[in-house]
Amino acid sequence: MEELTESAIPELLAVKADNEREFYALYSGVQGQLDSIRDKAQKVYEEKIEDLYYQINSAIGVLHPNHRELTSFRMTCSDRYHNDFDRKYQHHFEKLKQSQFTDYEALYSQLMAEHERIKNKFTCHQCGDTIPLTKVYFIVSHLACPSCQTKNTFKPSTLASRLEEIGRGLAEQRTQHLLDKYHQEQQRERDIYHEAHQLKLNISPMKNHRENERYLQQIKELEKRRQDSLALAPQYYQQYQRAMFDEWKRLVPDLAEQTENFYQGLQRRNF
């Protein structure tokens, strides 16, 4: 993970300076690789450690002189996976996230200030009358003079031509708290899973029945909470998407219909 993020971040920053769309495509790819590493680690732990433990445990029994070493091996591997690995994953994921930050609030304010300065300064090349810029034009547009009806070509600034990108970026930043809520619920589910897993490690034929039953009851309650969390997380993500797309439409009203169609397409694909 360290090698992946350390090599990817400089490249991400270089691409970001030239092309935001290419940056996000590359960013998604790196994030996907990180997630793949995490998923593979979980699969390896479950198949190579847990399955091996239960296989050997059932073969030798708790009275075997090496059973204590077997349990110790399992606990050590569990701690490395559930604590050390998770901490490293979160550390590198946060470093990766930092590479994507752009202050879209500041860019949008600059764009609005620019529009305020020029909105009454565009004039007809034929009669010289003012052609009011009633909105932010972000593509080349042909505007009719209100006096002589001559068509005049208006070319937006480099900043104005980024309105669609800036609008989406700002919409995402303004609704980030809702996305954070979704990610927190995902982490909550993983924390509950790890807590239940640690309790499972405490169950042993060497302990009395009442103590094992207490662990089993706690595990059952944790599993109910985990299932509730699994059901809740997608709802939080849908709330974020709806709010983000609504804000995007508000910031770039000319593309409201196109943006809504994009949102509806995502919903059909996800559900």
Short mmCIF file of C-alpha atoms in Angstrom, two decimals:
data_model
loop_
_atom_site.label_atom_id
_atom_site.label_comp_id
_atom_site.label_asym_id
_atom_site.label_seq_id
_atom_site.Cartn_x
_atom_site.Cartn_y
_atom_site.Cartn_z
CA MET A 1 0.00 0.00 0.00
CA GLU A 2 2.81 2.40 0.84
CA GLU A 3 4.56 1.77 -2.47
CA LEU A 4 1.28 2.24 -4.36
CA THR A 5 0.33 5.57 -2.76
CA GLU A 6 3.86 6.99 -2.64
CA SER A 7 4.32 6.39 -6.37
CA ALA A 8 0.78 7.41 -7.35
CA ILE A 9 0.42 10.72 -5.48
CA PRO A 10 3.13 12.68 -7.40
CA GLU A 11 1.65 11.45 -10.68
CA LEU A 12 -1.87 12.38 -9.52
CA LEU A 13 -0.79 15.91 -8.62
CA ALA A 14 0.97 16.36 -11.97
CA VAL A 15 -2.09 15.18 -13.91
CA LYS A 16 -4.42 17.30 -11.77
CA ALA A 17 -2.60 20.50 -12.77
CA ASP A 18 -3.40 19.82 -16.44
CA ASN A 19 -6.61 17.81 -16.59
CA GLU A 20 -9.15 17.40 -13.77
CA ARG A 21 -11.15 14.70 -15.58
CA GLU A 22 -8.06 12.58 -16.20
CA PHE A 23 -7.06 13.12 -12.57
CA TYR A 24 -10.32 11.70 -11.22
CA ALA A 25 -10.15 8.72 -13.57
CA LEU A 26 -6.62 7.98 -12.35
CA TYR A 27 -7.61 8.63 -8.72
CA SER A 28 -10.51 6.15 -8.96
CA GLY A 29 -8.12 3.56 -10.35
CA VAL A 30 -5.65 3.97 -7.48
CA GLN A 31 -8.45 3.90 -4.91
CA GLY A 32 -9.75 0.72 -6.54
CA GLN A 33 -6.31 -0.88 -6.19
CA LEU A 34 -6.20 0.08 -2.50
CA ASP A 35 -9.64 -1.42 -1.93
CA SER A 36 -8.57 -4.55 -3.80
CA ILE A 37 -5.58 -4.94 -1.48
CA ARG A 38 -7.87 -4.62 1.54
CA ASP A 39 -10.36 -7.16 0.15
CA LYS A 40 -7.56 -9.59 -0.69
CA ALA A 41 -6.12 -9.27 2.82
CA GLN A 42 -9.52 -10.06 4.32
CA LYS A 43 -9.92 -13.09 2.06
CA VAL A 44 -6.43 -14.36 2.89
CA TYR A 45 -7.04 -13.92 6.62
CA GLU A 46 -10.35 -15.78 6.52
CA GLU A 47 -9.11 -18.60 4.29
CA LYS A 48 -5.51 -19.04 5.43
CA ILE A 49 -5.77 -18.20 9.14
CA GLU A 50 -9.33 -18.81 10.33
CA ASP A 51 -9.97 -21.90 8.22
CA LEU A 52 -6.55 -23.31 9.13
CA TYR A 53 -7.18 -22.67 12.82
CA TYR A 54 -10.54 -24.48 12.83
CA GLN A 55 -9.09 -27.35 10.80
CA ILE A 56 -6.18 -27.92 13.20
CA ASN A 57 -8.28 -27.22 16.29
CA SER A 58 -10.81 -29.88 15.36
CA ALA A 59 -7.99 -32.34 14.66
CA ILE A 60 -5.96 -31.95 17.86
CA GLY A 61 -8.52 -30.84 20.45
CA VAL A 62 -8.12 -28.41 23.34
CA LEU A 63 -6.18 -30.85 25.50
CA HIS A 64 -3.31 -31.14 23.05
CA PRO A 65 -0.04 -29.72 24.49
CA ASN A 66 0.33 -27.39 21.48
CA HIS A 67 -3.20 -26.01 21.61
CA ARG A 68 -2.07 -22.92 23.52
CA GLU A 69 0.45 -22.14 20.74
CA LEU A 70 -2.29 -22.58 18.14
CA THR A 71 -4.55 -20.11 19.94
CA SER A 72 -1.68 -17.67 20.37
CA PHE A 73 -0.91 -17.89 16.64
CA ARG A 74 -4.53 -17.10 15.83
CA MET A 75 -4.64 -14.13 18.21
CA THR A 76 -1.39 -12.70 16.80
CA CYS A 77 -2.64 -12.95 13.21
CA SER A 78 -5.98 -11.46 14.18
CA ASP A 79 -4.31 -8.49 15.85
CA ARG A 80 -2.07 -7.88 12.85
CA TYR A 81 -5.00 -7.96 10.45
CA HIS A 82 -7.70 -6.19 12.43
CA ASN A 83 -5.44 -3.55 13.98
CA ASP A 84 -2.11 -3.10 12.18
CA PHE A 85 -3.40 -3.64 8.64
CA ASP A 86 -6.52 -1.51 9.12
CA ARG A 87 -4.47 1.37 10.56
CA LYS A 88 -2.08 1.26 7.60
CA TYR A 89 -4.96 1.13 5.14
CA GLN A 90 -6.66 4.17 6.70
CA HIS A 91 -3.36 6.07 6.79
CA HIS A 92 -2.64 5.55 3.10
CA PHE A 93 -6.26 6.12 2.11
CA GLU A 94 -6.26 9.50 3.88
CA LYS A 95 -3.00 10.47 2.13
CA LEU A 96 -4.57 9.58 -1.19
CA LYS A 97 -7.68 11.63 -0.40
CA GLN A 98 -5.59 14.71 0.30
CA SER A 99 -4.28 14.69 -3.28
CA GLN A 100 -7.72 15.39 -4.71
CA PHE A 101 -8.53 18.56 -2.78
CA THR A 102 -9.28 21.68 -4.82
CA ASP A 103 -10.89 24.74 -3.23
CA TYR A 104 -13.92 24.91 -5.50
CA GLU A 105 -15.60 27.45 -3.21
CA ALA A 106 -12.79 29.90 -3.98
CA LEU A 107 -12.87 29.12 -7.71
CA TYR A 108 -16.63 29.61 -7.84
CA SER A 109 -16.33 32.95 -6.02
CA GLN A 110 -13.66 34.04 -8.53
CA LEU A 111 -15.93 33.02 -11.39
CA MET A 112 -18.89 34.96 -9.99
CA ALA A 113 -16.70 38.03 -9.41
CA GLU A 114 -15.41 37.78 -12.98
CA HIS A 115 -18.96 37.59 -14.32
CA GLU A 116 -19.95 40.63 -12.25
CA ARG A 117 -17.08 42.62 -13.79
CA ILE A 118 -17.85 41.79 -17.42
CA LYS A 119 -21.62 41.28 -17.55
CA ASN A 120 -22.25 44.85 -18.83
CA LYS A 121 -19.05 45.29 -20.85
CA PHE A 122 -19.71 43.04 -23.84
CA THR A 123 -20.66 45.21 -26.81
CA CYS A 124 -22.01 44.67 -30.30
CA HIS A 125 -19.33 44.74 -32.98
CA GLN A 126 -21.84 46.29 -35.40
CA CYS A 127 -23.49 49.15 -33.47
CA GLY A 128 -21.50 49.26 -30.25
CA ASP A 129 -24.51 48.81 -28.00
CA THR A 130 -24.16 46.77 -24.79
CA ILE A 131 -25.21 43.13 -24.87
CA PRO A 132 -25.93 42.18 -21.24
CA LEU A 133 -24.55 38.83 -20.13
CA THR A 134 -27.55 37.63 -18.15
CA LYS A 135 -25.83 34.45 -17.00
CA VAL A 136 -22.42 32.80 -16.97
CA TYR A 137 -21.72 31.55 -20.47
CA PHE A 138 -19.28 28.65 -20.29
CA ILE A 139 -19.24 27.69 -23.98
CA VAL A 140 -18.84 29.80 -27.11
CA SER A 141 -22.23 31.46 -27.64
CA HIS A 142 -23.78 33.63 -30.35
CA LEU A 143 -25.71 36.49 -28.74
CA ALA A 144 -28.08 38.82 -30.56
CA CYS A 145 -27.64 42.55 -30.03
CA PRO A 146 -30.86 43.96 -28.48
CA SER A 147 -30.58 47.07 -30.68
CA CYS A 148 -29.63 45.83 -34.16
CA GLN A 149 -30.12 42.06 -33.76
CA THR A 150 -26.61 41.36 -35.07
CA LYS A 151 -25.20 38.05 -33.86
CA ASN A 152 -22.07 38.47 -31.74
CA THR A 153 -19.75 35.65 -30.73
CA PHE A 154 -18.93 35.52 -27.03
CA LYS A 155 -15.97 33.40 -25.98
CA PRO A 156 -15.85 32.53 -22.27
CA SER A 157 -12.69 32.86 -20.21
CA THR A 158 -10.67 29.82 -19.23
CA LEU A 159 -12.22 29.98 -15.76
CA ALA A 160 -15.79 30.28 -17.08
CA SER A 161 -15.26 27.33 -19.42
CA ARG A 162 -14.67 25.22 -16.29
CA LEU A 163 -18.11 26.00 -14.83
CA GLU A 164 -19.43 22.45 -15.20
CA GLU A 165 -16.37 20.99 -13.46
CA ILE A 166 -16.32 23.71 -10.78
CA GLY A 167 -20.05 23.27 -10.19
CA ARG A 168 -19.73 19.55 -9.61
CA GLY A 169 -16.64 19.92 -7.45
CA LEU A 170 -18.31 22.56 -5.30
CA ALA A 171 -21.50 20.52 -5.02
CA GLU A 172 -19.44 17.55 -3.80
CA GLN A 173 -17.59 19.69 -1.26
CA ARG A 174 -20.78 21.31 0.04
CA THR A 175 -22.35 17.89 0.60
CA GLN A 176 -19.17 16.22 1.88
CA HIS A 177 -20.68 15.91 5.37
CA LEU A 178 -23.29 13.52 3.95
CA LEU A 179 -20.64 11.41 2.23
CA ASP A 180 -18.67 11.37 5.49
CA LYS A 181 -21.79 10.08 7.24
CA TYR A 182 -21.93 7.21 4.74
CA HIS A 183 -18.22 6.37 5.20
CA GLN A 184 -18.61 6.53 8.99
CA GLU A 185 -21.43 4.00 8.80
CA GLN A 186 -19.26 1.74 6.66
CA GLN A 187 -16.48 1.98 9.24
CA ARG A 188 -19.00 1.36 12.02
CA GLU A 189 -20.02 -1.90 10.33
CA ARG A 190 -16.37 -2.98 10.07
CA ASP A 191 -15.75 -2.06 13.72
CA ILE A 192 -18.74 -4.13 14.81
CA TYR A 193 -17.50 -7.04 12.70
CA HIS A 194 -14.06 -6.84 14.32
CA GLU A 195 -15.58 -6.60 17.80
CA ALA A 196 -17.68 -9.71 17.18
CA HIS A 197 -14.66 -11.48 15.75
CA GLN A 198 -12.64 -10.79 18.89
CA LEU A 199 -15.46 -12.24 20.98
CA LYS A 200 -15.47 -15.37 18.82
CA LEU A 201 -11.79 -15.82 19.64
CA ASN A 202 -12.70 -15.89 23.34
CA ILE A 203 -15.03 -18.86 22.95
CA SER A 204 -13.28 -22.04 24.00
CA PRO A 205 -14.24 -25.52 25.21
CA MET A 206 -11.84 -24.84 28.09
CA LYS A 207 -14.24 -22.21 29.47
CA ASN A 208 -17.47 -22.93 31.28
CA HIS A 209 -20.74 -23.12 29.36
CA ARG A 210 -22.22 -19.98 30.93
CA GLU A 211 -19.25 -17.84 29.90
CA ASN A 212 -19.36 -19.14 26.33
CA GLU A 213 -23.12 -18.51 26.20
CA ARG A 214 -22.52 -14.92 27.29
CA TYR A 215 -20.07 -14.46 24.43
CA LEU A 216 -22.52 -16.00 21.97
CA GLN A 217 -25.30 -13.66 23.11
CA GLN A 218 -23.03 -10.65 22.69
CA ILE A 219 -22.03 -11.86 19.23
CA LYS A 220 -25.69 -12.25 18.29
CA GLU A 221 -26.47 -8.70 19.40
CA LEU A 222 -23.46 -7.36 17.52
CA GLU A 223 -24.51 -9.18 14.36
CA LYS A 224 -27.95 -7.55 14.55
CA ARG A 225 -26.29 -4.14 14.85
CA ARG A 226 -24.01 -4.99 11.93
CA GLN A 227 -26.94 -5.96 9.72
CA ASP A 228 -28.71 -2.72 10.66
CA SER A 229 -25.58 -0.83 9.68
CA LEU A 230 -25.32 -2.70 6.37
CA ALA A 231 -28.90 -1.68 5.57
CA LEU A 232 -28.35 1.93 6.65
CA ALA A 233 -25.16 2.70 4.70
CA PRO A 234 -26.77 2.57 1.20
CA GLN A 235 -29.53 4.91 2.40
CA TYR A 236 -26.92 7.43 3.54
CA TYR A 237 -25.15 7.20 0.20
CA GLN A 238 -28.40 7.79 -1.68
CA GLN A 239 -29.08 10.85 0.50
CA TYR A 240 -25.64 12.17 -0.39
CA GLN A 241 -26.12 11.58 -4.12
CA ARG A 242 -29.52 13.28 -4.17
CA ALA A 243 -28.25 16.32 -2.27
CA MET A 244 -25.07 16.57 -4.35
CA PHE A 245 -26.87 16.43 -7.69
CA ASP A 246 -29.48 18.97 -6.53
CA GLU A 247 -26.69 21.36 -5.53
CA TRP A 248 -24.90 20.77 -8.83
CA LYS A 249 -28.09 21.65 -10.72
CA ARG A 250 -28.47 24.82 -8.69
CA LEU A 251 -24.90 25.91 -9.42
CA VAL A 252 -25.09 25.10 -13.16
CA PRO A 253 -28.78 25.58 -14.06
CA ASP A 254 -28.14 25.39 -17.81
CA LEU A 255 -27.22 21.73 -17.38
CA ALA A 256 -29.96 20.87 -14.87
CA GLU A 257 -31.80 18.45 -17.17
CA GLN A 258 -28.60 16.72 -18.26
CA THR A 259 -27.44 16.48 -14.64
CA GLU A 260 -30.76 15.01 -13.50
CA ASN A 261 -30.62 12.42 -16.30
CA PHE A 262 -27.13 11.51 -15.10
CA TYR A 263 -28.46 11.04 -11.57
CA GLN A 264 -31.41 8.91 -12.70
CA GLY A 265 -29.06 6.74 -14.77
CA LEU A 266 -26.93 6.10 -11.68
CA GLN A 267 -30.01 5.12 -9.69
CA ARG A 268 -31.14 2.63 -12.33
CA ARG A 269 -27.67 1.11 -12.43
CA ASN A 270 -27.37 0.88 -8.63
CA PHE A 271 -30.86 -0.38 -7.91
#
